Amino acid sequence: QVTLKESGPGLVKPTQTLTLTCTFSGFSLTTTGTRVSWIRQPPGKALEWVARIDWDDDKFYNTPLRTRLTISKDTSKNQVFLTMTNMDPVDTGTYYCAHHGNFRDLRAFDIWGQGTMVTVSS
Amino acid sequence: QSVLMQPPSVSGAPGQRVTISCTGGSSNIGAGYDVHWYQQLPGTAPKLLIYTNNNRPSGVPDRFSGSKSGTSASLAITGLQAEDEADYYCQSYDDALSGSVFGGGTKLTVL
C-alpha cells in the first residue's frame, strides 16, 4: 500500500527558506519509472504543480518558480525534500506530495499525501 | 489564470447527469498529452478519479467517465449523488511550460 506524508514548519517568515519533507512507504524511488511530485494549493484556489523528482534523479520544476526551488531525495530513508527560497505571503497554502501512477504518460498523480499547511507571515 | 480552462461551477439535481469541460490548447491537450481528473472533497487531498483520458482507478464508480477530443476534455457524472459534491480538477502536460498543468477547478453543487 502506497502512502505519503508531508511535514514542515507550518509558519515561515517572508524572505526565509522553506524546507518540506515527504516521507513515503509502499514503493521505492530506486525502482525504474518511479516519480514523486510536489503540488501546492493556496487557500480557496486551484492546484499548482511545483516540482518532480524521478527514480534516476532527474528533476523538473515549475518554470516561474524554478530559480527558488530545489527538489531532492534520500532513498535510504524513503524521503523526498522540497526547498523553496525567498518565501512570500503568496506562497501560503497547502503543499502536497504525490506518487505518479504507472500509467501511459507517467504523469497522473495516483496517490496523494494529506498535505501540510504553510503560512508565510511576519 | 490557469492554462487549462474549466467552468468555475456546475450544478445538478440528484440522479441527473452533469459534465465538466476542460479546454486547453496546442501545447497541452491539443499536442496529444493525456488528461487526468481529480476529485477534491472539502478539507481533503485530491483523489485520482480518471486517468489517461477515460480510465477509472479501482474503486471509482462507473458513474464517472472521461473523454478527450482535440484541445478539450470532459468529465461526465451520471446518477448524481449528494456525496459527489466536491471540486473537480483536470490535469495534463504542457510543452511550452515543460511541466504538468491543472485546470482552475470546478465546484459541483448537488441541488
Tab-separated table of N, CA and C in Angstrom, chain A residues 45-48, chain B residues 1-6 23 97 101-104:
chain	number	residue	atom	x	y	z
A	45	LYS	N	-8.019	28.250	-3.682
A	45	LYS	CA	-7.606	28.370	-5.081
A	45	LYS	C	-7.253	27.007	-5.676
A	46	ALA	N	-6.785	27.057	-6.929
A	46	ALA	CA	-6.556	25.833	-7.681
A	46	ALA	C	-5.219	25.176	-7.327
A	47	LEU	N	-5.088	23.934	-7.760
A	47	LEU	CA	-3.845	23.192	-7.602
A	47	LEU	C	-2.789	23.730	-8.551
A	48	GLU	N	-1.527	23.659	-8.120
A	48	GLU	CA	-0.409	24.104	-8.952
A	48	GLU	C	0.734	23.110	-8.782
B	1	GLN	N	-4.319	33.003	-13.876
B	1	GLN	CA	-5.203	32.288	-14.796
B	1	GLN	C	-4.589	30.942	-15.185
B	2	SER	N	-5.401	29.886	-15.092
B	2	SER	CA	-4.897	28.553	-15.357
B	2	SER	C	-4.742	28.306	-16.849
B	3	VAL	N	-3.789	27.422	-17.166
B	3	VAL	CA	-3.540	27.054	-18.559
B	3	VAL	C	-4.718	26.272	-19.120
B	4	LEU	N	-5.294	25.400	-18.280
B	4	LEU	CA	-6.469	24.632	-18.673
B	4	LEU	C	-7.704	25.311	-18.084
B	5	MET	N	-8.692	25.561	-18.934
B	5	MET	CA	-9.862	26.330	-18.509
B	5	MET	C	-11.029	25.413	-18.171
B	6	GLN	N	-11.581	25.625	-16.973
B	6	GLN	CA	-12.764	24.883	-16.531
B	6	GLN	C	-13.832	25.882	-16.099
B	23	THR	N	-10.712	22.934	-21.198
B	23	THR	CA	-10.258	23.420	-22.503
B	23	THR	C	-8.807	23.843	-22.445
B	97	LEU	N	5.504	25.040	-21.133
B	97	LEU	CA	5.895	25.219	-19.734
B	97	LEU	C	6.780	24.085	-19.234
B	101	VAL	N	0.236	20.740	-15.750
B	101	VAL	CA	-0.646	21.883	-15.546
B	101	VAL	C	-2.022	21.391	-15.105
B	102	PHE	N	-2.673	22.212	-14.288
B	102	PHE	CA	-4.013	21.899	-13.808
B	102	PHE	C	-5.004	22.925	-14.349
B	103	GLY	N	-6.263	22.514	-14.381
B	103	GLY	CA	-7.331	23.462	-14.626
B	103	GLY	C	-7.612	24.266	-13.367
B	104	GLY	N	-8.439	25.288	-13.504
B	104	GLY	CA	-8.757	26.150	-12.380
B	104	GLY	C	-9.717	25.540	-11.382
